[in-house]
Tab-separated table of C-alpha atoms in Angstrom:
chain	number	residue	atom	x	y	z
A	1	MET	CA	2.235	-5.575	-16.048
A	2	LEU	CA	4.547	-7.713	-14.011
A	3	VAL	CA	5.953	-5.494	-11.435
A	4	THR	CA	9.218	-7.081	-10.564
A	5	LYS	CA	10.105	-6.686	-14.100
A	6	GLN	CA	9.685	-2.653	-14.163
A	7	PRO	CA	12.949	-1.562	-12.565
A	8	VAL	CA	11.471	2.103	-12.281
A	9	LEU	CA	9.228	0.897	-9.528
A	10	ARG	CA	12.153	0.314	-7.384
A	11	ARG	CA	12.313	4.115	-7.186
A	12	PHE	CA	9.274	4.369	-4.741
A	13	TRP	CA	8.479	4.177	-1.348
A	14	TYR	CA	6.379	1.314	-0.185
A	15	ALA	CA	5.006	0.878	3.503
A	16	LEU	CA	6.063	-2.498	4.445
A	17	MET	CA	5.149	-3.192	8.085
A	18	PRO	CA	4.389	-1.620	11.500
A	19	MET	CA	7.460	-0.316	13.423
A	20	THR	CA	6.292	-2.214	16.190
A	21	SER	CA	6.972	-5.587	14.459
A	22	LEU	CA	10.560	-4.793	14.828
A	23	ASP	CA	10.575	-4.463	18.667
A	24	ASP	CA	11.636	-8.189	19.105
A	25	GLY	CA	14.337	-8.427	16.392
A	26	PRO	CA	14.918	-8.114	12.775
A	27	LYS	CA	12.182	-9.319	10.351
A	28	PRO	CA	12.301	-10.419	6.721
A	29	PHE	CA	10.094	-8.934	3.828
A	30	THR	CA	9.697	-9.644	0.167
A	31	LEU	CA	9.396	-6.175	-1.932
A	32	LEU	CA	9.318	-6.409	-5.819
A	33	GLY	CA	10.971	-9.929	-5.334
A	34	GLU	CA	13.818	-8.541	-3.547
A	35	ASN	CA	14.373	-10.582	-0.308
A	36	ILE	CA	15.445	-7.735	2.511
A	37	VAL	CA	15.915	-7.672	6.336
A	38	LEU	CA	14.519	-4.792	8.369
A	39	TRP	CA	15.661	-4.016	12.127
A	40	LYS	CA	15.354	-1.237	14.549
A	41	LYS	CA	18.532	0.758	15.553
A	42	GLU	CA	19.123	2.011	18.778
A	43	ASP	CA	17.561	5.429	18.285
A	44	GLY	CA	14.294	3.690	17.139
A	45	THR	CA	14.671	4.281	13.433
A	46	PRO	CA	14.592	1.396	10.894
A	47	ALA	CA	17.457	0.010	8.533
A	48	ALA	CA	17.065	-2.197	5.745
A	49	LEU	CA	19.571	-4.614	3.693
A	50	ARG	CA	19.280	-7.514	1.211
A	51	ASP	CA	18.698	-10.580	3.277
A	52	ARG	CA	21.961	-12.396	2.480
A	53	CYS	CA	25.106	-12.791	4.430
A	54	CYS	CA	28.173	-12.316	2.172
A	55	HIS	CA	29.906	-15.085	3.918
A	56	ARG	CA	27.859	-17.990	3.134
A	57	THR	CA	24.459	-16.534	1.981
A	58	ALA	CA	22.382	-17.245	5.208
A	59	LYS	CA	19.343	-14.810	5.906
A	60	LEU	CA	20.204	-12.037	7.969
A	61	SER	CA	16.704	-12.114	9.347
A	62	LYS	CA	17.726	-15.168	11.131
A	63	GLY	CA	20.176	-13.280	13.129
A	64	PHE	CA	19.893	-10.608	15.785
A	65	VAL	CA	20.477	-6.877	16.295
A	66	GLU	CA	23.638	-5.569	18.303
A	67	GLY	CA	23.478	-1.629	18.878
A	68	ASP	CA	22.780	-0.310	15.474
A	69	ASN	CA	24.059	-3.365	13.558
A	70	ILE	CA	22.768	-6.580	12.465
A	71	VAL	CA	24.486	-9.963	13.292
A	72	CYS	CA	24.202	-12.895	11.146
A	73	GLY	CA	23.051	-15.900	13.201
A	74	TYR	CA	25.420	-18.309	11.252
A	75	HIS	CA	28.998	-17.148	11.845
A	76	GLY	CA	28.248	-13.989	13.632
A	77	TRP	CA	29.320	-11.473	10.682
A	78	THR	CA	28.121	-8.262	11.794
A	79	TYR	CA	26.935	-5.228	9.422
A	80	ASP	CA	26.032	-1.572	9.950
A	81	CYS	CA	23.143	0.179	8.197
A	82	SER	CA	25.082	0.844	5.094
A	83	GLY	CA	25.680	-2.921	4.549
A	84	ALA	CA	29.394	-2.947	5.222
A	85	CYS	CA	30.730	-5.848	7.121
A	86	VAL	CA	32.404	-4.588	10.304
A	87	ARG	CA	33.185	-7.305	12.207
A	88	ILE	CA	34.104	-11.043	11.631
A	89	PRO	CA	34.325	-12.959	15.102
A	90	GLN	CA	36.741	-15.634	13.951
A	91	ASN	CA	39.390	-13.129	12.931
A	92	PRO	CA	39.658	-10.353	15.687
A	93	GLY	CA	41.913	-7.742	14.964
A	94	SER	CA	42.636	-8.648	10.976
A	95	ALA	CA	41.268	-6.519	8.073
A	96	ILE	CA	37.837	-7.029	6.726
A	97	PRO	CA	37.972	-8.373	3.115
A	98	ALA	CA	37.413	-5.395	0.471
A	99	GLY	CA	34.052	-5.643	-0.716
A	100	ALA	CA	32.723	-7.603	1.974
A	101	LYS	CA	29.066	-5.758	2.291
A	102	VAL	CA	25.564	-6.451	1.274
A	103	PRO	CA	23.336	-3.800	-0.621
A	104	ALA	CA	21.433	-1.375	1.711
A	105	PHE	CA	18.050	0.293	0.762
A	106	HIS	CA	16.517	3.497	1.813
A	107	CYS	CA	14.414	3.085	4.749
A	108	GLN	CA	12.545	5.362	6.940
A	109	GLU	CA	9.593	5.615	9.527
A	110	LYS	CA	6.499	7.389	8.728
A	111	TYR	CA	2.953	7.128	9.780
A	112	GLY	CA	3.925	4.310	12.340
A	113	TYR	CA	5.166	2.224	9.518
A	114	VAL	CA	8.586	1.382	8.007
A	115	TRP	CA	8.551	2.540	4.280
A	116	VAL	CA	11.564	1.090	2.014
A	117	ALA	CA	12.859	2.216	-1.594
A	118	LEU	CA	15.148	-0.236	-3.124
A	119	GLU	CA	16.494	2.584	-5.375
A	120	ASP	CA	16.975	6.531	-5.155
A	121	PRO	CA	13.096	7.563	-4.947
A	122	LEU	CA	11.734	9.556	-7.517
A	123	ARG	CA	8.990	11.109	-4.895
A	124	PRO	CA	8.560	11.310	-1.386
A	125	ILE	CA	6.324	9.261	0.803
A	126	PRO	CA	2.600	10.130	0.201
A	127	ASP	CA	1.444	13.163	2.316
A	128	PHE	CA	-1.254	12.258	4.850
A	129	PRO	CA	-2.434	15.979	6.045
A	130	GLU	CA	-4.785	14.421	8.532
A	131	ASP	CA	-1.845	12.501	10.713
A	132	GLY	CA	-1.477	14.400	13.746
A	133	ALA	CA	-3.760	17.115	12.693
A	134	PRO	CA	-6.252	18.187	15.384
A	135	GLY	CA	-9.463	16.510	16.045
A	136	TYR	CA	-8.224	13.499	14.025
A	137	ARG	CA	-7.315	10.266	15.415
A	138	ARG	CA	-5.426	7.339	13.482
A	139	ILE	CA	-6.344	3.896	13.464
A	140	PHE	CA	-4.234	0.927	11.968
A	141	GLN	CA	-6.605	-1.248	10.275
A	142	PHE	CA	-5.104	-3.775	8.010
A	143	TYR	CA	-1.733	-5.334	7.087
A	144	GLU	CA	-2.365	-8.550	5.100
A	145	GLU	CA	-1.275	-10.225	2.433
A	146	TRP	CA	-3.410	-10.737	-0.785
A	147	LYS	CA	-2.990	-12.833	-3.759
A	148	THR	CA	-3.669	-10.200	-6.455
A	149	SER	CA	-1.622	-7.175	-7.947
A	150	PRO	CA	-1.317	-3.437	-7.025
A	151	LEU	CA	-3.030	-2.323	-9.720
A	152	ARG	CA	-5.790	-4.474	-9.340
A	153	MET	CA	-6.421	-3.021	-6.065
A	154	MET	CA	-5.631	0.544	-6.827
A	155	GLU	CA	-8.360	0.866	-9.659
A	156	ASN	CA	-10.974	-1.208	-7.421
A	157	SER	CA	-10.574	1.450	-4.876
A	158	PHE	CA	-11.869	4.189	-7.367
A	159	ASP	CA	-14.338	1.820	-8.973
A	160	ASN	CA	-17.803	3.210	-7.952
A	161	ALA	CA	-19.443	0.438	-10.454
A	162	HIS	CA	-18.893	-2.399	-8.249
A	163	PHE	CA	-20.468	-1.073	-5.112
A	164	SER	CA	-24.073	-2.259	-5.969
A	165	PHE	CA	-22.549	-5.955	-6.603
A	166	VAL	CA	-19.282	-6.569	-4.379
A	167	HIS	CA	-20.689	-4.732	-1.459
A	168	LYS	CA	-24.480	-5.638	-1.769
A	169	ALA	CA	-24.202	-7.137	1.820
A	170	ASN	CA	-23.404	-4.030	3.433
A	171	PHE	CA	-23.668	-0.533	1.799
A	172	GLY	CA	-24.097	-1.253	-1.856
A	173	ILE	CA	-27.609	-0.594	-3.551
A	174	LEU	CA	-28.094	-3.461	-5.764
A	175	ASP	CA	-31.265	-1.944	-7.638
A	176	GLN	CA	-29.122	1.079	-8.465
A	177	PRO	CA	-26.184	-0.218	-10.399
A	178	THR	CA	-25.506	3.007	-12.011
A	179	PRO	CA	-22.199	4.487	-11.038
A	180	ALA	CA	-21.632	8.195	-9.721
A	181	PRO	CA	-19.626	10.011	-11.857
A	182	TYR	CA	-16.320	11.664	-10.888
A	183	ILE	CA	-14.825	15.130	-11.217
A	184	PHE	CA	-11.009	14.697	-11.991
A	185	ARG	CA	-8.204	16.895	-11.159
A	186	ASP	CA	-4.600	16.403	-12.371
A	187	THR	CA	-2.046	16.643	-9.425
A	188	ASP	CA	1.686	16.263	-9.411
A	189	TYR	CA	1.403	12.897	-7.686
A	190	GLY	CA	-1.255	11.416	-9.711
A	191	PHE	CA	-4.836	12.677	-9.653
A	192	GLU	CA	-7.590	13.639	-7.523
A	193	ALA	CA	-11.329	12.279	-8.098
A	194	GLU	CA	-14.486	13.971	-6.514
A	195	THR	CA	-18.043	12.470	-6.494
A	196	ILE	CA	-21.217	11.892	-4.187
A	197	VAL	CA	-22.323	8.455	-3.955
A	198	PRO	CA	-25.458	7.335	-2.382
A	199	ILE	CA	-25.186	4.279	-0.216
A	200	ARG	CA	-27.506	1.965	1.828
A	201	ASN	CA	-27.103	2.758	5.702
A	202	PRO	CA	-27.952	-0.426	7.447
A	203	GLU	CA	-28.392	-0.200	11.343
A	204	ALA	CA	-24.801	-1.638	11.733
A	205	GLY	CA	-23.489	1.218	9.905
A	206	HIS	CA	-25.297	4.075	11.952
A	207	GLN	CA	-22.171	4.825	14.238
A	208	ILE	CA	-19.914	4.736	11.106
A	209	THR	CA	-22.132	7.166	9.186
A	210	GLY	CA	-23.353	9.214	12.058
A	211	THR	CA	-26.710	9.134	10.585
A	212	THR	CA	-29.937	6.823	11.182
A	213	ASP	CA	-31.050	7.509	7.642
A	214	ALA	CA	-31.954	4.482	5.452
A	215	ILE	CA	-30.159	5.891	2.544
A	216	THR	CA	-27.408	8.413	3.097
A	217	ASN	CA	-24.500	10.170	0.870
A	218	ARG	CA	-20.728	9.662	0.757
A	219	HIS	CA	-18.933	12.717	-0.441
A	220	LEU	CA	-15.701	11.417	-1.665
A	221	ILE	CA	-12.347	13.287	-2.544
A	222	ASN	CA	-10.193	10.332	-3.186
A	223	ARG	CA	-6.445	10.859	-4.627
A	224	TYR	CA	-4.114	8.484	-6.511
A	225	TYR	CA	-0.431	8.416	-5.884
A	226	LEU	CA	1.684	6.853	-8.239
A	227	PRO	CA	2.126	4.051	-8.349
A	228	PHE	CA	0.454	2.218	-5.765
A	229	SER	CA	-1.052	4.360	-2.825
A	230	ARG	CA	-4.552	6.126	-2.568
A	231	ARG	CA	-6.471	7.968	-0.274
A	232	PHE	CA	-10.298	7.253	0.238
A	233	GLY	CA	-11.395	10.763	1.230
A	234	CYS	CA	-14.978	10.168	2.590
A	235	MET	CA	-17.070	12.683	4.303
A	236	TYR	CA	-20.606	11.884	5.231
A	237	PRO	CA	-22.754	15.480	4.716
A	238	THR	CA	-25.330	14.557	7.157
A	239	SER	CA	-23.041	14.411	10.176
A	240	GLY	CA	-19.797	15.900	9.104
A	241	ILE	CA	-17.937	12.928	10.081
A	242	ASP	CA	-14.842	12.142	8.087
A	243	HIS	CA	-13.728	8.755	7.271
A	244	ILE	CA	-10.520	8.874	5.300
A	245	ILE	CA	-8.528	5.735	4.549
A	246	TYR	CA	-5.292	5.596	3.083
A	247	ASN	CA	-3.801	2.354	1.496
A	248	CYS	CA	-0.402	1.363	0.468
A	249	ALA	CA	-0.785	-1.799	-2.056
A	250	THR	CA	2.930	-2.979	-1.445
A	251	PRO	CA	4.114	-5.443	-4.339
A	252	ILE	CA	5.801	-8.646	-2.982
A	253	ASP	CA	6.249	-10.038	-6.498
A	254	ASP	CA	4.123	-10.268	-9.426
A	255	ASP	CA	1.137	-12.229	-7.883
A	256	ARG	CA	0.888	-10.889	-4.267
A	257	MET	CA	0.924	-7.810	-2.324
A	258	ILE	CA	0.718	-6.505	1.184
A	259	LEU	CA	-2.399	-4.284	1.960
A	260	VAL	CA	-1.710	-1.569	4.297
A	261	GLN	CA	-4.466	0.439	5.806
A	262	TRP	CA	-4.671	3.582	7.741
A	263	LEU	CA	-8.181	5.136	8.969
A	264	TYR	CA	-8.555	8.725	10.394
A	265	ARG	CA	-11.641	9.746	12.102
A	266	ASN	CA	-12.712	13.311	13.127
A	267	ASP	CA	-14.855	11.919	16.072
A	268	SER	CA	-13.769	10.140	19.651
A	269	GLU	CA	-13.239	6.888	20.998
A	270	GLU	CA	-16.361	7.279	23.046
A	271	ALA	CA	-18.552	7.870	19.752
A	272	VAL	CA	-17.462	4.994	18.180
A	273	SER	CA	-14.407	2.542	19.361
A	274	THR	CA	-11.705	1.581	17.487
A	275	GLN	CA	-12.385	-2.179	17.107
A	276	THR	CA	-16.074	-1.243	15.741
A	277	LEU	CA	-14.453	0.683	12.888
A	278	ILE	CA	-11.820	-1.871	12.162
A	279	ASP	CA	-14.552	-4.442	12.041
A	280	TRP	CA	-16.675	-2.454	9.745
A	281	ASP	CA	-14.012	-1.798	7.399
A	282	ALA	CA	-12.640	-5.536	7.571
A	283	ALA	CA	-15.870	-6.729	6.532
A	284	ILE	CA	-16.006	-4.380	3.009
A	285	THR	CA	-12.087	-5.101	2.582
A	286	ALA	CA	-12.810	-8.914	2.727
A	287	GLU	CA	-15.262	-8.424	0.073
A	288	ASP	CA	-12.949	-6.649	-2.230
A	289	ARG	CA	-9.974	-9.020	-1.502
A	290	GLU	CA	-11.943	-12.026	-2.508
A	291	ILE	CA	-13.145	-10.715	-5.772
A	292	LEU	CA	-9.706	-9.116	-6.742
A	293	GLU	CA	-8.037	-12.552	-5.882
A	294	ALA	CA	-10.431	-13.937	-8.493
A	295	THR	CA	-8.821	-11.501	-11.072
A	296	ASP	CA	-5.715	-11.979	-13.185
A	297	PRO	CA	-3.145	-10.052	-11.308
A	298	ASP	CA	-1.139	-9.187	-14.772
A	299	ALA	CA	-3.245	-6.367	-15.350
A	300	CYS	CA	-2.718	-4.911	-18.688
A	301	ILE	CA	-1.686	-1.239	-18.548
A	302	ASP	CA	-1.187	-0.788	-22.330
A	303	THR	CA	-4.751	-0.727	-23.546
A	304	ARG	CA	-3.704	-0.906	-26.862
A	305	ARG	CA	-3.320	-4.578	-26.361
A	306	ARG	CA	-6.959	-4.967	-26.089
A	307	VAL	CA	-6.787	-7.605	-23.193
A	308	GLU	CA	-9.563	-6.338	-21.670
A	309	PHE	CA	-12.764	-4.292	-22.494
A	310	HIS	CA	-13.771	-1.264	-20.610
A	311	MET	CA	-16.820	1.077	-19.979
A	312	PRO	CA	-17.172	4.787	-19.250
A	313	SER	CA	-17.344	4.143	-15.469
A	314	ASP	CA	-13.840	2.682	-15.654
A	315	LYS	CA	-12.288	6.048	-16.395
A	316	PRO	CA	-10.123	6.097	-13.150
A	317	GLY	CA	-8.638	2.613	-13.721
A	318	LEU	CA	-7.576	3.857	-17.220
A	319	MET	CA	-6.078	7.000	-15.884
A	320	ILE	CA	-4.105	4.778	-13.420
A	321	ARG	CA	-2.843	2.595	-16.177
A	322	LYS	CA	-2.216	5.487	-18.538
A	323	GLN	CA	0.099	7.115	-15.667
A	324	LEU	CA	1.778	3.722	-15.071
A	325	LEU	CA	2.711	3.250	-18.862
A	326	ASP	CA	3.702	6.982	-19.121
A	327	LEU	CA	6.084	6.414	-16.318
A	328	LEU	CA	7.508	3.394	-17.859
A	329	THR	CA	7.884	5.448	-20.982
A	330	GLU	CA	9.548	8.014	-19.254
A	331	HIS	CA	12.179	5.758	-18.040
A	332	GLY	CA	12.947	3.952	-21.201
A	333	GLU	CA	10.692	0.689	-20.178
A	334	VAL	CA	7.977	-1.014	-22.068
A	335	GLU	CA	5.339	-3.105	-20.208
A	336	VAL	CA	6.456	-6.594	-19.174
A	337	PHE	CA	3.578	-9.331	-19.260
A	338	ARG	CA	2.986	-12.779	-19.342
A	339	THR	CA	2.650	-14.686	-22.813
């Protein structure tokens, strides 16, 4: 599926970048092939327009912020957050030409990030119930570009069969390749998948898991949010520690995505430092990135095309593909792919 060719995907919220990235001025971003500019208004809320001045097509991200507005760095044409041109410095007092505006996009802050929907959103931003809940701390872990597609990242995150191989250097058990089965529950946003997975617990992971046992379990309650967000709901039963990750796999174009990752822990900085937690998950995530960048980003969602073969443990990925295909069908689309 080529994400830029499926219009319905423009009707979902995607996390783009930390709000703090806008502190020093406007920033460009490409979402589903659409070049946009982001900036922070005087009240601290974000705004998003197409990154093109309607005068001479200069990128507005090369300009600057003035109050709530963004000013083109070429001739100073000024736009409000609705995309309307409100000032032309060369013609003071003259009427603004009719239709002098650029497209605006839905934009809001949540969980410390800028979220954008290119068209009227079908669903709200996913709910992270741990955010702000007593006893939990939020850690921003990753914001990085991957040369793969959001679907590849989503199905990999539910794939228990890859642990023994991709993650054999840390928690994977190479001589136990049979994956733990899931119990699935349908939801109004995607699905929930629960399982208990035994993992290797090297010394470097003792702080993470809260136990020194050589082998320990992860109790996982994972969630898929259509189209490209997920919850890795990990609890270590021996210690009672929650290690809950949320991801948004934000599509840049048909071959690239931004991985945004938050972590929630129900322990303290004194128990295990923020940097230790970032470093631990960074090593695991780098292993996923290396193998996913070796796959074809144009993942087939209509399995009737028989582009790939599957095994029973691929069920979560097949469920994701079916839900995406059903979404396209519901909105009168067919899967667009490279031929």
